[in-house]
């Protein structure tokens, strides 16, 4: 079984569908993990959700959706004034418009997101979280670290078992060794051995004019593919 991991989509349906075509995961046997932040910024959050729902049905128990900070904004029963302002700054309006074009409200999808989104995924030799980790295992971290923290990955201090994240919109995917020093930018279309420790961040700025990154893991090796926004 291969594992396919896709970074922050941010309402960009076209590169999302393009990347799915490149990766071509098999619903009958492969695992598909979405790292969260399906919505906001991009032009077609409604369309992204339709694709994601079909993937969830096709992959069944092998489908994983992580709860990103943008899902968390949607699911909070009451946002503070500061959080509301932050959500507006990071693209809420684009999602509202996208759903309105189809006669729906963004809030209508909250129950489906609530049912499917999880805080972390633990696989064979790696875990996945949206934002970052301070400690292993993932459940030892608070929700803010897992979902919202923008600094913990960049501090490059996590040296526990390998984690794969999104969230921080790097120019290119990168590997953080966890020694506060070594960071390696990762190119696409090249097989590499999967590291045992540290963090691989695959958010390359989709929704900000960047690239949507997909990762394939097979037999302790991995490769990255990209679809430009």
mmCIF file of C-alpha atoms in Angstrom:
data_model
loop_
_atom_site.group_PDB
_atom_site.id
_atom_site.type_symbol
_atom_site.label_atom_id
_atom_site.label_comp_id
_atom_site.label_asym_id
_atom_site.label_seq_id
_atom_site.Cartn_x
_atom_site.Cartn_y
_atom_site.Cartn_z
ATOM 1 C CA UNK A 1 0.000 0.000 0.000
ATOM 2 C CA UNK A 2 1.222 3.474 -0.900
ATOM 3 C CA UNK A 3 0.459 6.539 1.181
ATOM 4 C CA UNK A 4 -0.386 9.787 -0.606
ATOM 5 C CA UNK A 5 -0.214 13.064 1.317
ATOM 6 C CA UNK A 6 -1.428 16.409 -0.059
ATOM 7 C CA UNK A 7 -0.652 19.783 1.488
ATOM 8 C CA UNK A 8 -2.810 22.853 2.091
ATOM 9 C CA UNK A 9 -5.253 23.277 -0.824
ATOM 10 C CA UNK A 10 -6.794 26.642 0.149
ATOM 11 C CA UNK A 11 -9.703 26.663 -2.266
ATOM 12 C CA UNK A 12 -7.573 25.965 -5.357
ATOM 13 C CA UNK A 13 -9.587 23.288 -7.127
ATOM 14 C CA UNK A 14 -7.693 23.318 -10.446
ATOM 15 C CA UNK A 15 -4.223 22.473 -9.065
ATOM 16 C CA UNK A 16 -5.858 20.022 -6.646
ATOM 17 C CA UNK A 17 -7.441 18.067 -9.478
ATOM 18 C CA UNK A 18 -4.264 18.363 -11.538
ATOM 19 C CA UNK A 19 -2.205 16.953 -8.679
ATOM 20 C CA UNK A 20 -4.654 14.085 -8.158
ATOM 21 C CA UNK A 21 -4.198 13.248 -11.824
ATOM 22 C CA UNK A 22 -0.419 13.205 -11.417
ATOM 23 C CA UNK A 23 -0.478 11.116 -8.258
ATOM 24 C CA UNK A 24 -3.268 8.790 -9.399
ATOM 25 C CA UNK A 25 -3.845 7.078 -6.015
ATOM 26 C CA UNK A 26 -5.778 3.809 -6.038
ATOM 27 C CA UNK A 27 -8.886 3.967 -3.793
ATOM 28 C CA UNK A 28 -8.964 0.173 -3.545
ATOM 29 C CA UNK A 29 -5.667 -0.098 -1.691
ATOM 30 C CA UNK A 30 -3.831 3.179 -1.119
ATOM 31 C CA UNK A 31 -4.132 5.647 1.742
ATOM 32 C CA UNK A 32 -4.875 9.343 1.089
ATOM 33 C CA UNK A 33 -4.072 11.999 3.689
ATOM 34 C CA UNK A 34 -5.030 15.670 3.329
ATOM 35 C CA UNK A 35 -3.101 17.931 5.706
ATOM 36 C CA UNK A 36 -5.951 20.400 6.241
ATOM 37 C CA UNK A 37 -6.753 23.971 5.160
ATOM 38 C CA UNK A 38 -9.090 22.946 2.373
ATOM 39 C CA UNK A 39 -10.637 26.428 2.250
ATOM 40 C CA UNK A 40 -10.000 30.186 2.030
ATOM 41 C CA UNK A 41 -7.840 32.371 -0.231
ATOM 42 C CA UNK A 42 -8.443 30.433 -3.475
ATOM 43 C CA UNK A 43 -11.446 30.903 -5.795
ATOM 44 C CA UNK A 44 -13.292 27.583 -5.465
ATOM 45 C CA UNK A 45 -13.527 26.302 -1.906
ATOM 46 C CA UNK A 46 -16.991 24.894 -2.664
ATOM 47 C CA UNK A 47 -15.558 22.895 -5.562
ATOM 48 C CA UNK A 48 -12.667 21.633 -3.434
ATOM 49 C CA UNK A 49 -15.137 20.307 -0.887
ATOM 50 C CA UNK A 50 -17.077 18.410 -3.572
ATOM 51 C CA UNK A 51 -13.877 16.701 -4.727
ATOM 52 C CA UNK A 52 -12.868 15.907 -1.150
ATOM 53 C CA UNK A 53 -16.253 14.366 -0.345
ATOM 54 C CA UNK A 54 -15.952 12.058 -3.355
ATOM 55 C CA UNK A 55 -12.454 11.059 -2.255
ATOM 56 C CA UNK A 56 -13.710 10.328 1.263
ATOM 57 C CA UNK A 57 -16.402 8.054 -0.144
ATOM 58 C CA UNK A 58 -13.973 6.309 -2.509
ATOM 59 C CA UNK A 59 -11.145 5.710 -0.008
ATOM 60 C CA UNK A 60 -13.340 4.952 2.984
ATOM 61 C CA UNK A 61 -11.291 4.151 6.089
ATOM 62 C CA UNK A 62 -8.089 4.882 4.143
ATOM 63 C CA UNK A 63 -9.080 8.560 3.802
ATOM 64 C CA UNK A 64 -7.660 10.975 6.385
ATOM 65 C CA UNK A 65 -8.447 14.683 6.692
ATOM 66 C CA UNK A 66 -6.480 16.683 9.234
ATOM 67 C CA UNK A 67 -7.963 19.650 11.022
ATOM 68 C CA UNK A 68 -6.132 22.753 9.849
ATOM 69 C CA UNK A 69 -6.398 26.206 11.352
ATOM 70 C CA UNK A 70 -8.920 27.226 8.690
ATOM 71 C CA UNK A 71 -11.154 24.265 9.549
ATOM 72 C CA UNK A 72 -10.696 25.172 13.198
ATOM 73 C CA UNK A 73 -11.976 28.706 12.587
ATOM 74 C CA UNK A 74 -15.087 27.221 11.005
ATOM 75 C CA UNK A 75 -15.701 24.706 13.781
ATOM 76 C CA UNK A 76 -15.227 26.958 16.786
ATOM 77 C CA UNK A 77 -18.581 27.583 18.528
ATOM 78 C CA UNK A 78 -17.518 31.170 19.247
ATOM 79 C CA UNK A 79 -14.536 33.057 17.856
ATOM 80 C CA UNK A 80 -12.887 35.929 19.672
ATOM 81 C CA UNK A 81 -12.796 39.298 17.922
ATOM 82 C CA UNK A 82 -9.092 38.807 17.213
ATOM 83 C CA UNK A 83 -9.711 35.389 15.649
ATOM 84 C CA UNK A 84 -12.517 36.772 13.496
ATOM 85 C CA UNK A 85 -10.225 39.510 12.196
ATOM 86 C CA UNK A 86 -7.483 36.969 11.542
ATOM 87 C CA UNK A 87 -9.862 34.724 9.593
ATOM 88 C CA UNK A 88 -10.934 37.649 7.430
ATOM 89 C CA UNK A 89 -7.293 38.515 6.721
ATOM 90 C CA UNK A 90 -6.487 34.977 5.611
ATOM 91 C CA UNK A 91 -9.242 34.571 3.064
ATOM 92 C CA UNK A 92 -12.610 33.799 4.636
ATOM 93 C CA UNK A 93 -14.376 36.093 2.185
ATOM 94 C CA UNK A 94 -13.287 34.011 -0.814
ATOM 95 C CA UNK A 95 -14.925 30.938 0.717
ATOM 96 C CA UNK A 96 -18.133 32.795 1.545
ATOM 97 C CA UNK A 97 -18.371 33.946 -2.090
ATOM 98 C CA UNK A 98 -17.612 30.489 -3.460
ATOM 99 C CA UNK A 99 -20.382 28.815 -1.473
ATOM 100 C CA UNK A 100 -22.828 31.653 -2.188
ATOM 101 C CA UNK A 101 -22.323 31.146 -5.936
ATOM 102 C CA UNK A 102 -23.771 27.657 -5.447
ATOM 103 C CA UNK A 103 -26.638 28.769 -3.248
ATOM 104 C CA UNK A 104 -25.043 27.527 -0.039
ATOM 105 C CA UNK A 105 -23.478 28.922 3.095
ATOM 106 C CA UNK A 106 -19.977 28.043 4.188
ATOM 107 C CA UNK A 107 -21.293 27.115 7.644
ATOM 108 C CA UNK A 108 -23.435 24.376 6.088
ATOM 109 C CA UNK A 109 -20.373 22.166 5.613
ATOM 110 C CA UNK A 110 -19.293 22.378 9.256
ATOM 111 C CA UNK A 111 -20.994 19.116 10.336
ATOM 112 C CA UNK A 112 -19.222 17.151 7.590
ATOM 113 C CA UNK A 113 -15.863 18.693 8.507
ATOM 114 C CA UNK A 114 -16.497 18.022 12.196
ATOM 115 C CA UNK A 115 -17.242 14.375 11.447
ATOM 116 C CA UNK A 116 -14.191 13.754 9.262
ATOM 117 C CA UNK A 117 -11.363 16.037 10.432
ATOM 118 C CA UNK A 118 -8.858 14.678 12.975
ATOM 119 C CA UNK A 119 -6.021 16.369 14.856
ATOM 120 C CA UNK A 120 -3.285 13.935 13.818
ATOM 121 C CA UNK A 121 -2.537 10.705 11.992
ATOM 122 C CA UNK A 122 -0.041 8.099 13.163
ATOM 123 C CA UNK A 123 1.306 5.812 10.454
ATOM 124 C CA UNK A 124 4.078 3.262 10.128
ATOM 125 C CA UNK A 125 7.266 5.234 10.723
ATOM 126 C CA UNK A 126 5.769 8.719 10.510
ATOM 127 C CA UNK A 127 2.926 10.883 11.735
ATOM 128 C CA UNK A 128 1.039 13.761 10.121
ATOM 129 C CA UNK A 129 -0.178 16.967 11.749
ATOM 130 C CA UNK A 130 -1.283 20.235 10.230
ATOM 131 C CA UNK A 131 0.992 22.746 11.966
ATOM 132 C CA UNK A 132 3.704 21.257 14.161
ATOM 133 C CA UNK A 133 4.906 19.196 17.086
ATOM 134 C CA UNK A 134 6.829 19.959 20.228
ATOM 135 C CA UNK A 135 6.845 16.428 21.597
ATOM 136 C CA UNK A 136 6.198 12.835 20.630
ATOM 137 C CA UNK A 137 3.620 11.293 20.447
ATOM 138 C CA UNK A 138 1.263 13.757 18.696
ATOM 139 C CA UNK A 139 -1.358 13.438 21.407
ATOM 140 C CA UNK A 140 1.145 14.878 23.895
ATOM 141 C CA UNK A 141 0.767 18.271 22.163
ATOM 142 C CA UNK A 142 -1.987 20.818 22.683
ATOM 143 C CA UNK A 143 -4.428 21.755 19.951
ATOM 144 C CA UNK A 144 -2.789 25.117 19.291
ATOM 145 C CA UNK A 145 0.547 23.446 18.513
ATOM 146 C CA UNK A 146 -1.028 20.819 16.269
ATOM 147 C CA UNK A 147 -3.330 23.181 14.388
ATOM 148 C CA UNK A 148 -2.243 26.833 14.620
ATOM 149 C CA UNK A 149 1.418 27.306 15.607
ATOM 150 C CA UNK A 150 3.460 29.054 12.882
ATOM 151 C CA UNK A 151 6.822 29.043 14.643
ATOM 152 C CA UNK A 152 7.507 25.608 16.032
ATOM 153 C CA UNK A 153 8.597 24.011 12.739
ATOM 154 C CA UNK A 154 10.809 26.964 11.836
ATOM 155 C CA UNK A 155 12.553 26.727 15.214
ATOM 156 C CA UNK A 156 13.812 23.331 14.016
ATOM 157 C CA UNK A 157 13.908 21.779 17.474
ATOM 158 C CA UNK A 158 11.668 18.764 17.007
ATOM 159 C CA UNK A 159 13.906 15.694 16.639
ATOM 160 C CA UNK A 160 11.338 13.039 17.461
ATOM 161 C CA UNK A 161 9.980 10.410 15.063
ATOM 162 C CA UNK A 162 9.290 11.812 11.604
ATOM 163 C CA UNK A 163 6.305 14.122 11.216
ATOM 164 C CA UNK A 164 4.884 15.536 7.980
ATOM 165 C CA UNK A 165 3.228 18.942 8.162
ATOM 166 C CA UNK A 166 1.819 21.810 6.112
ATOM 167 C CA UNK A 167 0.634 25.226 7.325
ATOM 168 C CA UNK A 168 3.614 27.588 7.071
ATOM 169 C CA UNK A 169 3.722 28.289 3.298
ATOM 170 C CA UNK A 170 7.395 27.828 2.509
ATOM 171 C CA UNK A 171 8.722 28.711 -0.913
ATOM 172 C CA UNK A 172 9.611 25.042 -1.357
ATOM 173 C CA UNK A 173 9.073 21.908 0.714
ATOM 174 C CA UNK A 174 11.799 21.390 3.301
ATOM 175 C CA UNK A 175 13.194 18.909 5.800
ATOM 176 C CA UNK A 176 13.964 20.113 9.335
ATOM 177 C CA UNK A 177 16.402 17.833 11.143
ATOM 178 C CA UNK A 178 15.467 19.060 14.620
ATOM 179 C CA UNK A 179 18.965 20.251 15.549
ATOM 180 C CA UNK A 180 18.208 24.003 15.235
ATOM 181 C CA UNK A 181 20.593 24.119 12.285
ATOM 182 C CA UNK A 182 20.082 21.781 9.340
ATOM 183 C CA UNK A 183 17.269 22.574 6.904
ATOM 184 C CA UNK A 184 17.226 20.960 3.461
ATOM 185 C CA UNK A 185 15.033 22.274 0.644
ATOM 186 C CA UNK A 186 13.410 19.393 -1.216
ATOM 187 C CA UNK A 187 13.014 19.276 -4.967
ATOM 188 C CA UNK A 188 10.250 17.457 -6.768
ATOM 189 C CA UNK A 189 10.382 14.282 -8.862
ATOM 190 C CA UNK A 190 13.215 12.658 -6.910
ATOM 191 C CA UNK A 191 12.973 9.552 -4.750
ATOM 192 C CA UNK A 192 14.614 9.828 -1.334
ATOM 193 C CA UNK A 193 14.925 7.651 1.742
ATOM 194 C CA UNK A 194 12.360 8.562 4.367
ATOM 195 C CA UNK A 195 14.172 10.070 7.379
ATOM 196 C CA UNK A 196 13.538 8.529 10.772
ATOM 197 C CA UNK A 197 13.312 11.813 12.660
ATOM 198 C CA UNK A 198 12.516 15.499 12.222
ATOM 199 C CA UNK A 199 9.852 17.239 10.150
ATOM 200 C CA UNK A 200 9.070 17.435 6.451
ATOM 201 C CA UNK A 201 6.894 20.457 5.632
ATOM 202 C CA UNK A 202 5.158 20.253 2.242
ATOM 203 C CA UNK A 203 3.217 23.538 2.227
ATOM 204 C CA UNK A 204 4.613 25.472 -0.737
ATOM 205 C CA UNK A 205 2.154 28.363 -0.714
ATOM 206 C CA UNK A 206 -0.850 27.188 -2.707
ATOM 207 C CA UNK A 207 -3.435 29.933 -2.299
ATOM 208 C CA UNK A 208 -0.677 32.536 -2.247
ATOM 209 C CA UNK A 209 0.461 32.022 -5.832
ATOM 210 C CA UNK A 210 2.587 28.992 -4.971
ATOM 211 C CA UNK A 211 2.499 25.251 -5.599
ATOM 212 C CA UNK A 212 0.310 22.469 -4.241
ATOM 213 C CA UNK A 213 2.552 19.604 -3.180
ATOM 214 C CA UNK A 214 1.755 15.912 -3.070
ATOM 215 C CA UNK A 215 3.938 13.290 -1.405
ATOM 216 C CA UNK A 216 4.063 9.560 -2.111
ATOM 217 C CA UNK A 217 5.484 7.190 0.508
ATOM 218 C CA UNK A 218 6.318 3.606 -0.385
ATOM 219 C CA UNK A 219 8.731 1.124 1.220
ATOM 220 C CA UNK A 220 10.432 3.746 3.426
ATOM 221 C CA UNK A 221 11.064 6.013 0.451
ATOM 222 C CA UNK A 222 9.234 9.115 -0.734
ATOM 223 C CA UNK A 223 8.864 11.431 -3.703
ATOM 224 C CA UNK A 224 7.261 14.871 -4.101
ATOM 225 C CA UNK A 225 5.149 16.180 -6.969
ATOM 226 C CA UNK A 226 3.741 19.653 -7.510
ATOM 227 C CA UNK A 227 0.944 21.457 -9.357
ATOM 228 C CA UNK A 228 1.309 25.213 -9.708
ATOM 229 C CA UNK A 229 -1.568 27.451 -8.729
#
